XYZ file of C-alpha atoms in Angstrom:
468
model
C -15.139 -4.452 2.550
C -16.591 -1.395 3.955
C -16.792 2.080 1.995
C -14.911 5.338 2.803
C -16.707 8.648 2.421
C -15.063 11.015 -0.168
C -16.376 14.528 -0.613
C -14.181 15.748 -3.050
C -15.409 19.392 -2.494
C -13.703 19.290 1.076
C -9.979 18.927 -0.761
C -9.303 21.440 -2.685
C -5.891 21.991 -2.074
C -4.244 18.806 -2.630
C -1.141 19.753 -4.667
C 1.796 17.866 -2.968
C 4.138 20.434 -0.974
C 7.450 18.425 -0.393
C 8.779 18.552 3.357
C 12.023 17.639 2.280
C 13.121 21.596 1.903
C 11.963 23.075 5.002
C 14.234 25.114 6.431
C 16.037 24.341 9.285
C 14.724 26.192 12.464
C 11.166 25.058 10.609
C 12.020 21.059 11.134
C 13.182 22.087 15.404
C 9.656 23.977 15.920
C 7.958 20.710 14.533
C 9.906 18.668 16.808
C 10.168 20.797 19.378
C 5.938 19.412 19.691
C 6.927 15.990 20.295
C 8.713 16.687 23.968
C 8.762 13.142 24.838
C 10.577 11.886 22.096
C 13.318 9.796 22.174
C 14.167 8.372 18.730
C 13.539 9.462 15.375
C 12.860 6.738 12.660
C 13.313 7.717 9.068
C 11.324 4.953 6.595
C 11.389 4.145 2.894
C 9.470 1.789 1.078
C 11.615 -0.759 -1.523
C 11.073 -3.028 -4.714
C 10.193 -5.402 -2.451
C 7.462 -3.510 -0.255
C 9.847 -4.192 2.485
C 9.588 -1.040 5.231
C 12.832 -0.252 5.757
C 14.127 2.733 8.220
C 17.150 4.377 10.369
C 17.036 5.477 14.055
C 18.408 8.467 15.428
C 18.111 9.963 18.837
C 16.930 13.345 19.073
C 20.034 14.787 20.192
C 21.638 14.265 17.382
C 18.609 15.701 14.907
C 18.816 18.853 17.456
C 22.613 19.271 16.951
C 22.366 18.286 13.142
C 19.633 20.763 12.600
C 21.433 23.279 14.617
C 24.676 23.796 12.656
C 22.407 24.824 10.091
C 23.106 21.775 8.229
C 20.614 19.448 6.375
C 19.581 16.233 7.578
C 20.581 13.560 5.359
C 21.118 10.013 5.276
C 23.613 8.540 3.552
C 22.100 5.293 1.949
C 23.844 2.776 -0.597
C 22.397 2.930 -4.029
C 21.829 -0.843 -3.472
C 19.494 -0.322 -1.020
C 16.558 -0.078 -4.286
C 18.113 -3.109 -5.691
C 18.220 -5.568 -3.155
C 15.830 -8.567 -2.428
C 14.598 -9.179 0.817
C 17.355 -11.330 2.183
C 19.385 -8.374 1.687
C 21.483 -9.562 -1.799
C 21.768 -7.785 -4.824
C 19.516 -8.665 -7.990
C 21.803 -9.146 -11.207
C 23.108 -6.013 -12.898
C 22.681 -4.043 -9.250
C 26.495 -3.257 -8.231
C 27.259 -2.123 -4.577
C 28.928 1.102 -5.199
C 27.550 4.100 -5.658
C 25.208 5.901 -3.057
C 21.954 7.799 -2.475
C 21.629 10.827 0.327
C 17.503 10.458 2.193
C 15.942 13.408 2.914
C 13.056 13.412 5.681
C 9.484 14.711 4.377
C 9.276 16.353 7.422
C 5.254 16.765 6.622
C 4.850 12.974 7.404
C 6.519 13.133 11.206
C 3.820 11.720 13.217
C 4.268 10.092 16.634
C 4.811 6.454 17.240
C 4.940 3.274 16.401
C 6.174 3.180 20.027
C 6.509 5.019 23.470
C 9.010 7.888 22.678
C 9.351 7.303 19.085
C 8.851 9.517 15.821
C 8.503 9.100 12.450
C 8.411 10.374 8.973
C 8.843 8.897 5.383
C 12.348 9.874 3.192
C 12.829 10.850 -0.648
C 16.393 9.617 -2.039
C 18.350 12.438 -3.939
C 21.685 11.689 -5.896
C 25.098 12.744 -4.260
C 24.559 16.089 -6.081
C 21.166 16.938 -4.963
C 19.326 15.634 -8.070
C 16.136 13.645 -7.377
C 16.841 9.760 -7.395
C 14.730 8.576 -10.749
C 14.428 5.411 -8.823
C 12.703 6.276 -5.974
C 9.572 5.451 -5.215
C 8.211 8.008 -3.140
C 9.714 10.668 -5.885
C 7.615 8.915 -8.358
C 4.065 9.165 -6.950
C 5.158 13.290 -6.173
C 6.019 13.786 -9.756
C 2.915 11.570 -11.026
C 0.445 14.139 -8.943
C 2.628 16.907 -9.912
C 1.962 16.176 -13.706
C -1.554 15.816 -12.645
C -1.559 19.083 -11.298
C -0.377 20.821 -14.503
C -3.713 19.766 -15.682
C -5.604 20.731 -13.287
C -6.154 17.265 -11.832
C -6.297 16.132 -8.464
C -7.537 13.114 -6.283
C -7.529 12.012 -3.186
C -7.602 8.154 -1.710
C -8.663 6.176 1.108
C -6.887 3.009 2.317
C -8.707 -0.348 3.592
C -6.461 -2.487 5.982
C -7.102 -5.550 6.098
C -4.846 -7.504 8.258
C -4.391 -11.706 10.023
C -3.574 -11.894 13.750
C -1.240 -15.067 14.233
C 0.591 -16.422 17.011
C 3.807 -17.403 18.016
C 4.293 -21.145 17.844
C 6.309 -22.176 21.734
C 7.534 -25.247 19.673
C 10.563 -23.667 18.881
C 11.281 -26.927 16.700
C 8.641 -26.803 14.792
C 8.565 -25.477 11.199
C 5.046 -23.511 11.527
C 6.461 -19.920 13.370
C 3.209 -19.128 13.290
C 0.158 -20.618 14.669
C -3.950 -19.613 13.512
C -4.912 -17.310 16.239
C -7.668 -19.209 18.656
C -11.335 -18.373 18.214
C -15.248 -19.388 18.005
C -16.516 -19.347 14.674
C -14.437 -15.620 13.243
C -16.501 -14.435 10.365
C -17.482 -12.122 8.784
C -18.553 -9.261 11.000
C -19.640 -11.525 13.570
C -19.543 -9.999 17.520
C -18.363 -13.000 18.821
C -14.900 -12.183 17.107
C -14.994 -9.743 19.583
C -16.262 -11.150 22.844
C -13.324 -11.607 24.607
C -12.199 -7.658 24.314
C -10.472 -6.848 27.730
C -9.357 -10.094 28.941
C -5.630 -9.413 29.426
C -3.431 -11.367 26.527
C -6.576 -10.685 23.975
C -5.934 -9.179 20.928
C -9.077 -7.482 20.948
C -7.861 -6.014 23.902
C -4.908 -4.763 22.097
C -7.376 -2.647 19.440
C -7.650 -0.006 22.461
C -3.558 0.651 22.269
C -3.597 0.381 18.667
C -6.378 2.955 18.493
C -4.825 5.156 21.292
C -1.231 5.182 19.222
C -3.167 6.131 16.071
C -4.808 8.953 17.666
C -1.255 10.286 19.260
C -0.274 10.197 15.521
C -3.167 12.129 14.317
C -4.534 8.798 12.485
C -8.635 8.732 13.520
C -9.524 5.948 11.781
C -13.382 5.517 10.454
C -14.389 1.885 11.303
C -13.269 -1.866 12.589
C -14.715 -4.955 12.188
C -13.857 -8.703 11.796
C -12.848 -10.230 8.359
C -13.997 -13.764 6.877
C -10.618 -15.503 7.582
C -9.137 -17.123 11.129
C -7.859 -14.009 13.119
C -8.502 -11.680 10.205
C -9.690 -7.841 10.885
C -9.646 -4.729 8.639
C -9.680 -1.004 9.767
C -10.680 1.903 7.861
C -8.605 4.912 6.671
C -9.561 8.185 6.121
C -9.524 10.097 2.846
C -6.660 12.196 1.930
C -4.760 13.660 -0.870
C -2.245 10.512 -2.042
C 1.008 10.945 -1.160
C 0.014 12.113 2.365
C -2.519 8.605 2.322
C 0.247 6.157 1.204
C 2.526 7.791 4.446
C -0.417 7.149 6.420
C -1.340 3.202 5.485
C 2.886 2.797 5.845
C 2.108 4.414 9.506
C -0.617 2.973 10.166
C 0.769 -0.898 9.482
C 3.707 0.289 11.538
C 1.779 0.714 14.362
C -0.485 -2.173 14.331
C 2.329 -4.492 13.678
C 4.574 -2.738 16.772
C 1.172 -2.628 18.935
C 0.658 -6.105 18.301
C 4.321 -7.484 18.852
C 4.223 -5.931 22.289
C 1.640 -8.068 22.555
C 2.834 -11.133 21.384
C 1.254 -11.226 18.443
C 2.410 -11.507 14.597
C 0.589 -9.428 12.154
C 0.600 -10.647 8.776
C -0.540 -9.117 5.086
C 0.398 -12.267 3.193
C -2.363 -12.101 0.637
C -3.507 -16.115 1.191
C -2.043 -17.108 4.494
C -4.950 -19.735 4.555
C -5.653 -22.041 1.592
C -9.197 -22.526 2.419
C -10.133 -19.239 3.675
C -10.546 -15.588 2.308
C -7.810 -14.010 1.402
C -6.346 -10.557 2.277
C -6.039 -7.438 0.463
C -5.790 -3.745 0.849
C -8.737 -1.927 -1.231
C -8.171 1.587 -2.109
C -11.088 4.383 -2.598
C -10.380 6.742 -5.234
C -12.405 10.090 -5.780
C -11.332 12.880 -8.705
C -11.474 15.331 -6.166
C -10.731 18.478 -8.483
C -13.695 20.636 -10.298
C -15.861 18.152 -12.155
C -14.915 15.314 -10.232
C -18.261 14.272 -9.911
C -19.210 14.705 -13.342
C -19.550 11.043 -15.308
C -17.251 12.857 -18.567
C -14.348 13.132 -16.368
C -14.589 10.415 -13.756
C -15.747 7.887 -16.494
C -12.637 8.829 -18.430
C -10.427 8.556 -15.264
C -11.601 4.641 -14.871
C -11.834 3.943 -18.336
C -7.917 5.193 -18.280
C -7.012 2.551 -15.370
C -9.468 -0.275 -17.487
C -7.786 0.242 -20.691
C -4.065 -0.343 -18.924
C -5.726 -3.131 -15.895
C -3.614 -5.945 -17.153
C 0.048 -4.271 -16.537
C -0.779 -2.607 -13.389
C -1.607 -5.572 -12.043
C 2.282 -6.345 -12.013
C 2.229 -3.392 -9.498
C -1.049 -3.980 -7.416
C -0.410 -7.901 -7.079
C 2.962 -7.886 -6.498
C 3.829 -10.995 -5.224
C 3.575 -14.582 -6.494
C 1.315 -15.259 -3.286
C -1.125 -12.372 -4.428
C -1.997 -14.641 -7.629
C -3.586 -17.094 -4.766
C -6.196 -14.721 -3.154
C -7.312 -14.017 -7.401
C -10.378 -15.804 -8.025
C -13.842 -15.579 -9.239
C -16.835 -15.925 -6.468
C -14.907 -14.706 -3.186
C -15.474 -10.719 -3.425
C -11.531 -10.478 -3.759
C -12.327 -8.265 -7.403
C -12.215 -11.453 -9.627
C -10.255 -12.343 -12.604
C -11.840 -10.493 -14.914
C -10.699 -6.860 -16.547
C -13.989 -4.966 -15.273
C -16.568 -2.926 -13.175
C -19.673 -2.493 -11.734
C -21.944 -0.658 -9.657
C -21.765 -1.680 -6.005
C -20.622 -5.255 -7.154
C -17.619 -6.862 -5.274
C -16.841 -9.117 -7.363
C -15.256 -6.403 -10.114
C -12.195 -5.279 -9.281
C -13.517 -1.898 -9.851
C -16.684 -0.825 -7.536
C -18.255 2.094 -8.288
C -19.585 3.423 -4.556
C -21.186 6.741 -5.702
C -20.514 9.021 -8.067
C -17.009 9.750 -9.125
C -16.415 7.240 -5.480
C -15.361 4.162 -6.634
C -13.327 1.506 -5.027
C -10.580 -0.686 -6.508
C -10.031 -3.966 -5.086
C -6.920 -5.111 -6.843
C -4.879 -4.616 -4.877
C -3.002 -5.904 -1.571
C -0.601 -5.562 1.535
C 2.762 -6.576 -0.682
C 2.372 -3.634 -3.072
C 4.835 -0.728 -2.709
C 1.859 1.492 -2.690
C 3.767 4.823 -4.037
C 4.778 2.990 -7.134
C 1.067 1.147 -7.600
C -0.568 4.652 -6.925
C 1.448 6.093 -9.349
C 0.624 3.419 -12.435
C -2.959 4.012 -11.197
C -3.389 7.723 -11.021
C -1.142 8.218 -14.204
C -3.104 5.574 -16.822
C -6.212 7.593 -15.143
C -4.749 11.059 -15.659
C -4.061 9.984 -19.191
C -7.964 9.202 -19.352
C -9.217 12.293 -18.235
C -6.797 14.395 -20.579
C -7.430 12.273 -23.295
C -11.089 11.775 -22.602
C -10.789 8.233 -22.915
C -14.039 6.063 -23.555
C -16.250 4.175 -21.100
C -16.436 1.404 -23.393
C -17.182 -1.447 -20.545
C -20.566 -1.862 -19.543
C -22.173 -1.582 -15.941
C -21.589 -5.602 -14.916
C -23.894 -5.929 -12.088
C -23.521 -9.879 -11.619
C -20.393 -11.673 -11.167
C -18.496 -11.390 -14.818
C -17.604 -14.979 -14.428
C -20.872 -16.404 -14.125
C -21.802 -14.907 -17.772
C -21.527 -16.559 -20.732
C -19.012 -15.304 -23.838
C -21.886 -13.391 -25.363
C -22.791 -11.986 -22.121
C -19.331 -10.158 -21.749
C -19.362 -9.419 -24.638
C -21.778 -6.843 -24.615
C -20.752 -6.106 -21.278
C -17.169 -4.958 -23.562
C -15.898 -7.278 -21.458
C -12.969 -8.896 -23.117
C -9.737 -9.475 -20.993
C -9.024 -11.609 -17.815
C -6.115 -10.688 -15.514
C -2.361 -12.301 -15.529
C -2.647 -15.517 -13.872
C 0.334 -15.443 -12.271
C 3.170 -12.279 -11.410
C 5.250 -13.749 -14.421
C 2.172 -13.331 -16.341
C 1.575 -9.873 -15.330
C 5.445 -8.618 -16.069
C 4.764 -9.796 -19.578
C 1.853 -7.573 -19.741
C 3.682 -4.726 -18.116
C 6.618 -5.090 -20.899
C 4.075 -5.056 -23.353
C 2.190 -1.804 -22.321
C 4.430 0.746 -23.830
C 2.097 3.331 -22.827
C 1.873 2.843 -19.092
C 5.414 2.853 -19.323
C 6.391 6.350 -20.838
C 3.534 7.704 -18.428
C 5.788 6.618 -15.959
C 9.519 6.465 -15.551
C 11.098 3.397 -17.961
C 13.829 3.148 -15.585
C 11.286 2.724 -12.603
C 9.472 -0.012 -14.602
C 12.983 -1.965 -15.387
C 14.234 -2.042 -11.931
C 10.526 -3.020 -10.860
C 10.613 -5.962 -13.413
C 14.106 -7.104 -12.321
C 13.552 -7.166 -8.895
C 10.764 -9.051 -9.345
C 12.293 -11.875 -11.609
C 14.483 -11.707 -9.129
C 12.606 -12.433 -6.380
C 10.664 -15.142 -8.852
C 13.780 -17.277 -9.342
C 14.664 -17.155 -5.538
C 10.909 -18.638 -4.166
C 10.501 -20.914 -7.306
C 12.210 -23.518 -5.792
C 10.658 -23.674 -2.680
C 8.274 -25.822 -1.490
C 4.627 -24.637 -0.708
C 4.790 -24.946 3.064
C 8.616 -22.711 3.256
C 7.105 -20.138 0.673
C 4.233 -19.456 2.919
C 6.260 -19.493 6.041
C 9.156 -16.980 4.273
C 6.307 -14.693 3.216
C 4.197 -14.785 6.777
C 7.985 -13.813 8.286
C 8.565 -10.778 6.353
C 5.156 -9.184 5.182
């Protein structure tokens, strides 16, 4: 909930520089600065927003690097069509294979003692750039940006629920609400028991410590509305380098916490009755005239005009669709913004600052980035209208001729099947960003829509607190 200082004046140079072609005695200097580590961990991000990675030890980096030869992991092509129990959606076959190259620009320390890690791009068996992957797609999306003279750079919110492990080993809750006195809102007493051993609180000082090793200073913590709920603060960067960073950061707080005992969960309504959880972004046009309301007007009005699809990206998961409603600062339900109001899903903070709020934990955040910055791109370069008004109440509490005037005409997909259909129909957003992207996107998804469907309420909330 808090805001994130942008100064777009202090990044200039935010044009994405790939890692994945440094040379060879380049990649051993770089780790040749991490002398106590052990491992090597190599992530990508799926369909699914499942983290996936492969260890190596550091010996075998050193050797692989020293025969001159590039490090590569040989991945099956499968691997961005597969659910999250690990089986193939329909028309996804399991031959075929993808080679993932390190960004060696992301190795940071961590998530543990003696570990390091970085973020992959998939290339085809011939060197060719995988059209499907994700972390390709954002590049190219700033990329075209940058042939326009465009840049940006964005701030993560993490908000996060501390959980823990039910002894009953019989029981069907996993997960139990994590004990405390009245956790609100920003409220000390969340806090009070920081540095009794077991404590979670107590925890926040390794977390912080293993961010710092990483180069991660983050800019604020506090407590959040729901039981065991806390969000953290991210700083500003340019957008590929910020999406490898929120990745990093969740790595650690989930690894932190673990050693702990703890479970950390992003589901985006883990309680009914209680706030749910999100991950905000803050966006600044960070190029010349960033500031000015002609191009950052045109930016937002870009990302207004095409709200409805990206929502299939930003609210990813059938669960997000629970935290959406109207009164509960989670953005509300209706296609918007406002100054300083939290309940649009677009904030403006200050100037070309603004914050959008649509969005949470189970998003892939390379391929929501990229529907974001590319239907604002489009805005600026096609100096799209403002035509929404400044809504400076909650858009739900106005009547029909209220919103009206306001331009405000849409409300978001109910539901993720709901948002697919909008993100088939928005031809547009689609050429802006890969078509074949958008059909695997929309297939995994299905997908993963006809394999919870039949669930009950209780197992769909305990398969989701499990793996996100």
């Amino acid at each position: 909930m808090a805001s994130t200082s942008h100064d777009p004046m202090a990044f200039r140079d935010v044009t994405p520089k790939p890692g994945t072609a440094w040379p060879s005695k380049k990649i051993l200097e770089k780790l040749q600065s991490y002398q106590d580590a052990k491992w090597l961990r190599v992530y990508w991000h799926d369909y699914t927003s499942s983290a996936k990675c492969r260890l190596f030890p550091i010996e075998e980096v050193r050797h692989v690097l020293g025969n001159g030869k590039p490090f590569a992991i040989s991945i099956t092509a499968a691997s961005l069509g597969m659910l999250a129990i690990d089986v193939m959606i329909p028309g996804v076959t399991p031959s075929g294979g993808y080679f993932l190259y390190p960004d060696w620009s992301s190795l940071k320390s961590g998530p543990a003692e003696g570990h390091v890690s970085c973020y992959g791009e998939f290339r085809n068996p011939d060197g060719t750039e995988a059209v499907l992957c994700p972390r390709t797609l954002l590049r190219h999306t700033l990329e075209n940006a940058a042939t326009h003279s465009i840049s940006y750079i964005i701030g993560f919110e993490i908000e996060f629920v501390v959980m823990e492990r039910n002894p009953d080993r019989t029981s069907q809750e996993k997960y139990l609400t994590l004990r405390g006195d009245g956790h609100s809102w920003s409220m000390a007493r969340a806090l009070a028991d920081w540095g009794r051993p077991g404590a979670f609180t107590t925890a926040v000082d390794e977390i912080l410590d293993t961010l710092k090793a990483a180069g991660i200073f983050i800019q604020q913590f506090h407590a959040e509305s729901a039981p065991g709920q806390y969000e953290l603060i991210l700083p500003p960067k340019a957008p590929l380098e910020s999406c490898d960073t929120l990745l990093h950061t969740r790595q650690i707080i989930e690894s932190v916490s673990a050693r702990h005992g703890y479970r950390i969960t992003l589901h985006p309504k883990p309680f009914a009755m209680a706030c749910g959880t999100a991950s905000h972004v803050h966006m600044s046009v960070s190029s010349q005239g960033g500031n000015d309301p002609a191009v950052y007007e045109s930016f937002y009005a870009g990302i207004l005009k095409h709200f409805r699809a990206i929502c299939a990206f930003t609210n990813s998961h059938a669960a997000s669709y629970d935290r959406m409603a109207d009164g509960v600062w989670a953005g509300g339900r209706w296609v918007t913004w406002g100054t300083q109001n939290k309940e649009t899903p677009l904030r403006k903070c200050e100037d070309g600052h603004w914050e959008l709020k649509l969005i949470d934990g189970l998003a892939n955040p390379y391929i929501a980035m990229s529907a974001i910055l590319a239907a604002g791109t489009n805005g600026i370069v096609n100096k799209a209208p403002m035509t929404w008004g400044d809504c400076l109440v909650d858009p739900a509490a106005l009547s029909d001729e209220q919103r009206k005037e306001l331009g405000i005409s849409e409300m978001f997909p109910a539901s993720l099947k709901q948002a697919l259909e909008a993100l088939k129909a928005d031809k547009e957003l689609i050429g802006l960003l890969r078509p074949e992207v958008v059909q695997r996107y929309i297939d995994t998804k299905a997908a993963e829509i006809a394999y919870l469907e039949p669930m009950g309420e209780v197992e769909r909330r305990q398969w989701v607190l499990e793996r996100y």
